[in-house]
Coordinates of C-alpha atoms in Angstrom, one line a residue:
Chain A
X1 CA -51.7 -64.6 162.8
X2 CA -54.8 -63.6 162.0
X3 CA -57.9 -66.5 161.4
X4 CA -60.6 -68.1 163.3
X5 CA -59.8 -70.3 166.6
X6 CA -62.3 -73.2 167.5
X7 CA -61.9 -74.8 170.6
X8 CA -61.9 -77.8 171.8
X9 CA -61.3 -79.4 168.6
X10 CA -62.5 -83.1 170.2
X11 CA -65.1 -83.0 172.8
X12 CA -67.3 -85.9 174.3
X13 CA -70.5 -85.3 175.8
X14 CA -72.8 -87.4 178.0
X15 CA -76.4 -87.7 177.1
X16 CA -78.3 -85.0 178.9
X17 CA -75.5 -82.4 179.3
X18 CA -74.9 -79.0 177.7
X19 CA -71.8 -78.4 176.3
X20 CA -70.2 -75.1 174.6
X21 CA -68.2 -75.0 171.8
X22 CA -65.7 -71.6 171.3
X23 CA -65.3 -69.6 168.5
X24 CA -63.1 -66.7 168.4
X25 CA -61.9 -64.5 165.7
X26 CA -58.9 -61.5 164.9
X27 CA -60.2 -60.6 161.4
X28 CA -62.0 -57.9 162.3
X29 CA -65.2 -59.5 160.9
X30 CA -68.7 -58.3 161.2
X31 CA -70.6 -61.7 160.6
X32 CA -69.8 -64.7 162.5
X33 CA -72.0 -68.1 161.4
X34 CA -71.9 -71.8 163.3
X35 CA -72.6 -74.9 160.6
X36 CA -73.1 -78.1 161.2
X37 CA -71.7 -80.9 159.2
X38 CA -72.6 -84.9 159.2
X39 CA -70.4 -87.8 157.6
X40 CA -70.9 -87.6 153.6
X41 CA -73.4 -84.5 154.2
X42 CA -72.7 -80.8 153.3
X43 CA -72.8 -78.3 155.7
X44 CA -75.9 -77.0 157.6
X45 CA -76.7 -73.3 159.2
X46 CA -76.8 -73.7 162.4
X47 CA -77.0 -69.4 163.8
X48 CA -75.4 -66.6 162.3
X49 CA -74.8 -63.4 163.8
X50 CA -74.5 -60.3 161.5
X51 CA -73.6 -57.7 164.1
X52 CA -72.9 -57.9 168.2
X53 CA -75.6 -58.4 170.0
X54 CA -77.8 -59.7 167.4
X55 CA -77.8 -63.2 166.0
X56 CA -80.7 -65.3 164.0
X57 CA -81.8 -68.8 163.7
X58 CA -80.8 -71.2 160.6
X59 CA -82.0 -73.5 159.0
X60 CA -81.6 -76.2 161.9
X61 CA -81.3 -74.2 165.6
X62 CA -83.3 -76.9 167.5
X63 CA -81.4 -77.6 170.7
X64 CA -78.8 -75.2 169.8
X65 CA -78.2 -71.6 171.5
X66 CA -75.4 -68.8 170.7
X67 CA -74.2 -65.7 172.3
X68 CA -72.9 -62.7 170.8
X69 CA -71.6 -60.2 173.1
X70 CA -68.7 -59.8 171.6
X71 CA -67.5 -58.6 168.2
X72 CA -64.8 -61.6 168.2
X73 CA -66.6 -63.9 170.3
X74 CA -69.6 -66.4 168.9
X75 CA -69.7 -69.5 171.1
X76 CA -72.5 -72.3 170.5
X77 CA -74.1 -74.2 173.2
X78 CA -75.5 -77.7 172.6
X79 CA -78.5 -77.9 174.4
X80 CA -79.5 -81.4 176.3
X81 CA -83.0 -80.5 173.5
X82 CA -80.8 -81.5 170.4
X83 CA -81.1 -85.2 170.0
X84 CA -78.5 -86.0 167.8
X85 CA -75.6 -84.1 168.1
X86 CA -72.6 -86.1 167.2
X87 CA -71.1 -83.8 164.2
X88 CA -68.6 -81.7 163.3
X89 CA -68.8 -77.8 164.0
X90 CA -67.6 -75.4 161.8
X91 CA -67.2 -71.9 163.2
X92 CA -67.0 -69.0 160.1
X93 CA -66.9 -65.4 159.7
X94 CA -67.2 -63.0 157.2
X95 CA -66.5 -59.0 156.8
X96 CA -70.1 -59.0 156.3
X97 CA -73.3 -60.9 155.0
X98 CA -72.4 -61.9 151.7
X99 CA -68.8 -61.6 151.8
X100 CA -66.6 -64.2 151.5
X101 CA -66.9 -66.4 154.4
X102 CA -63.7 -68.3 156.3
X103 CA -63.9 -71.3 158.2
X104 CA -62.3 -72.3 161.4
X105 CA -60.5 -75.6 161.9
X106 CA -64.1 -77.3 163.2
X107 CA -64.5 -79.2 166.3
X108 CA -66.0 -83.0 166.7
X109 CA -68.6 -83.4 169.1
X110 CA -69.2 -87.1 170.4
X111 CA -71.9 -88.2 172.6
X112 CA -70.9 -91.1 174.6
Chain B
X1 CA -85.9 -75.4 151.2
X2 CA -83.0 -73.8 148.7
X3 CA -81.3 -76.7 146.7
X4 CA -77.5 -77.4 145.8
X5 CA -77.2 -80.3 143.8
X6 CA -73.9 -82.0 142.9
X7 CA -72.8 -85.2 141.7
X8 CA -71.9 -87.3 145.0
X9 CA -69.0 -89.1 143.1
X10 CA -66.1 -90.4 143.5
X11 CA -64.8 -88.5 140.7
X12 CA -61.8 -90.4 139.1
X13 CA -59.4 -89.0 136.9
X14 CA -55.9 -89.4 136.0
X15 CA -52.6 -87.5 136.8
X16 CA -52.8 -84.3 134.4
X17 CA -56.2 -84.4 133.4
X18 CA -59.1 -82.1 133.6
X19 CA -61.4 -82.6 136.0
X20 CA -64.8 -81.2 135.9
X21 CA -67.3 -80.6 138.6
X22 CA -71.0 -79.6 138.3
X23 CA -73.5 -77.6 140.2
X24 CA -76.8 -76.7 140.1
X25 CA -79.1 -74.5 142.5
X26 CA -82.9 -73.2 143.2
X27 CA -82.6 -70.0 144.3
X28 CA -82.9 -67.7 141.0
X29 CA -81.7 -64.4 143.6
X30 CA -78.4 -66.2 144.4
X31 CA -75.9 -63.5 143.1
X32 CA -72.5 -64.7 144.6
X33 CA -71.1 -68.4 144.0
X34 CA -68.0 -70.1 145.7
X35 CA -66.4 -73.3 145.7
X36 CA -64.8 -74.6 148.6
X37 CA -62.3 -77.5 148.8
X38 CA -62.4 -80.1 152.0
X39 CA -60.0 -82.6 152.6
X40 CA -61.4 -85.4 154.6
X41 CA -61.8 -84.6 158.8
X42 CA -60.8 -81.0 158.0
X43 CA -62.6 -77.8 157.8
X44 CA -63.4 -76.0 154.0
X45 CA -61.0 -73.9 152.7
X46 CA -62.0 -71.3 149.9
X47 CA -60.6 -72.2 146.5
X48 CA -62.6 -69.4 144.3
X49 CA -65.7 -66.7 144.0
X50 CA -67.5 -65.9 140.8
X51 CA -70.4 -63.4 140.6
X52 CA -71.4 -62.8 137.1
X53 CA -71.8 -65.0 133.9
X54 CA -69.0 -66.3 132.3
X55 CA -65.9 -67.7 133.1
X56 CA -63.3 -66.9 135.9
X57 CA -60.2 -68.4 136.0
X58 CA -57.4 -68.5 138.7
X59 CA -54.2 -70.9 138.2
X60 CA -55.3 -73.9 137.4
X61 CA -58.8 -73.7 138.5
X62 CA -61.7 -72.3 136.1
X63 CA -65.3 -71.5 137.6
X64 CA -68.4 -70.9 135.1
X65 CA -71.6 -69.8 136.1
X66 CA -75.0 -69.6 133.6
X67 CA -77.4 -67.9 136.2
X68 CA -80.1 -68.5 133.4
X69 CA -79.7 -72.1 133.7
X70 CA -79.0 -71.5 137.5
X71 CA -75.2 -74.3 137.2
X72 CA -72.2 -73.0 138.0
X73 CA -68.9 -75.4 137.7
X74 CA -65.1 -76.1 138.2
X75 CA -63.0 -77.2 135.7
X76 CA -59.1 -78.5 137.3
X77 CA -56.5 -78.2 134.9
X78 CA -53.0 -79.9 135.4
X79 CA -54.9 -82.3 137.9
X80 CA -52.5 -83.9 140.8
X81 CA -52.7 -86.5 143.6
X82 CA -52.7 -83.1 146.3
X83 CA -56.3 -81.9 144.7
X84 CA -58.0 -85.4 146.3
X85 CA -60.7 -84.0 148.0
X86 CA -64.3 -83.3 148.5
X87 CA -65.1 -80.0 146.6
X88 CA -68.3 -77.6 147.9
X89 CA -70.5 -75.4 145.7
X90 CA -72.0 -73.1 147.6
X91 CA -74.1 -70.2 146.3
X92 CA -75.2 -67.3 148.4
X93 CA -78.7 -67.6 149.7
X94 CA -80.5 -64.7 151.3
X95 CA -78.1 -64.8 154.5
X96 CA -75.6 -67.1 154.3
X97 CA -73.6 -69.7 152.0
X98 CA -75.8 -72.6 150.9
X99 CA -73.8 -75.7 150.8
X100 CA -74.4 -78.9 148.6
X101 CA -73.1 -82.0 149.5
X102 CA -69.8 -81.8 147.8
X103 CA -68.4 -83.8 145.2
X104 CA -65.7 -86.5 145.9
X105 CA -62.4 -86.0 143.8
X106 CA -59.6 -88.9 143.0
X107 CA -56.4 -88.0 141.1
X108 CA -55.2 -91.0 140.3
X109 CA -51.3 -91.1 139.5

């Protein structure tokens, strides 16, 4: 089937450490984005990627860093610099920059 | 910053009404609107797209967008229990989809 796989979908994290979440994709999809979502609060641009090898900052990319060195591949790393990163992380692509954008299934992040 | 306003809610309508949810934005370039539907601990999942003025409709759902008065909205015909949910406007800004906070949705049987 074709879609967007996030993994792990529940992950807890000890202050201090880094953690990585994984996106993948099989769409075929040029642009690749990471949001950020808080309880009762809409989503938040985290990085988006529009091509491999290239990705820019959002509107919130403190303590965050991605990779893209892949076409299917955009996996986010949560730096030990973001202070508070108990959320949920939404992975989405697109066939290109303004194209309709598809979300992955998210994945909670909980520091303990 | 690029604003999406919509009314937080709750929302509450009965079984078979219409419900009807508002959005406005402040970015005047925006050319591409969507609304996304989110049930609660899950991801968004695309309910419809509109790009120029007017009305779009698609099964029971209705978008409208006035980019002169920069709102865009969803009416919900036939409303049931199953379309409880948070709903998303989101208008393209620059790079990316700019979200609002979503409006809360109860169909109430």
């Amino acid at each position: 089937d074709g879609g967007i796989t996030q993994s792990p979908k529940y992950l807890f994290r000890k202050e201090g450490q880094n953690v990585t979440l994984s996106c993948e994709q099989n769409l075929n999809h040029d642009a690749m984005y990471w949001y950020r979502q808080d309880p009762g609060q809409g989503l938040r641009l985290i990085y988006y990627s529009q091509i491999v090898n290239d990705f820019q900052k959002g509107d919130i990319a403190e303590g965050y860093s991605v990779s893209r060195e892949k076409k299917e591949s955009f996996p986010l790393t949560v730096t030990s610099a973001q202070k508070n990163p108990t959320a949920f992380y939404l992975c989405a692509s697109s066939m290109g920059l303004s194209d309709t954008i598809y979300f992955g299934e998210g994945s909670w992040l909980t520091v303990v | 910053q690029k604003e999406v306003e919509q009314n937080s809610g709750p929302l509450s309508v009965p079984e078979g009404a219409i419900a009807s949810l508002n959005c406005t934005y402040s970015d005047r370039v925006s050319q591409s609107f969507f609304w996304y539907r989110q049930y609660s601990g899950k991801s968004p999942e695309l309910i419809m797209s509109i790009y120029s003025n007017g009305d779009k409709e698609d099964g029971r759902f209705t978008a409208q967008l006035n980019k002169a008065s920069q709102y865009v909205s969803l009416l919900i015909r036939d409303s049931q229990p199953s379309d409880s949910a948070t709903y998303l406007c989101a208008p393209y800004s620059g790079y990316a989809l700019n979200f609002g906070k979503g409006t809360s949705l109860l169909v109430t049987p």
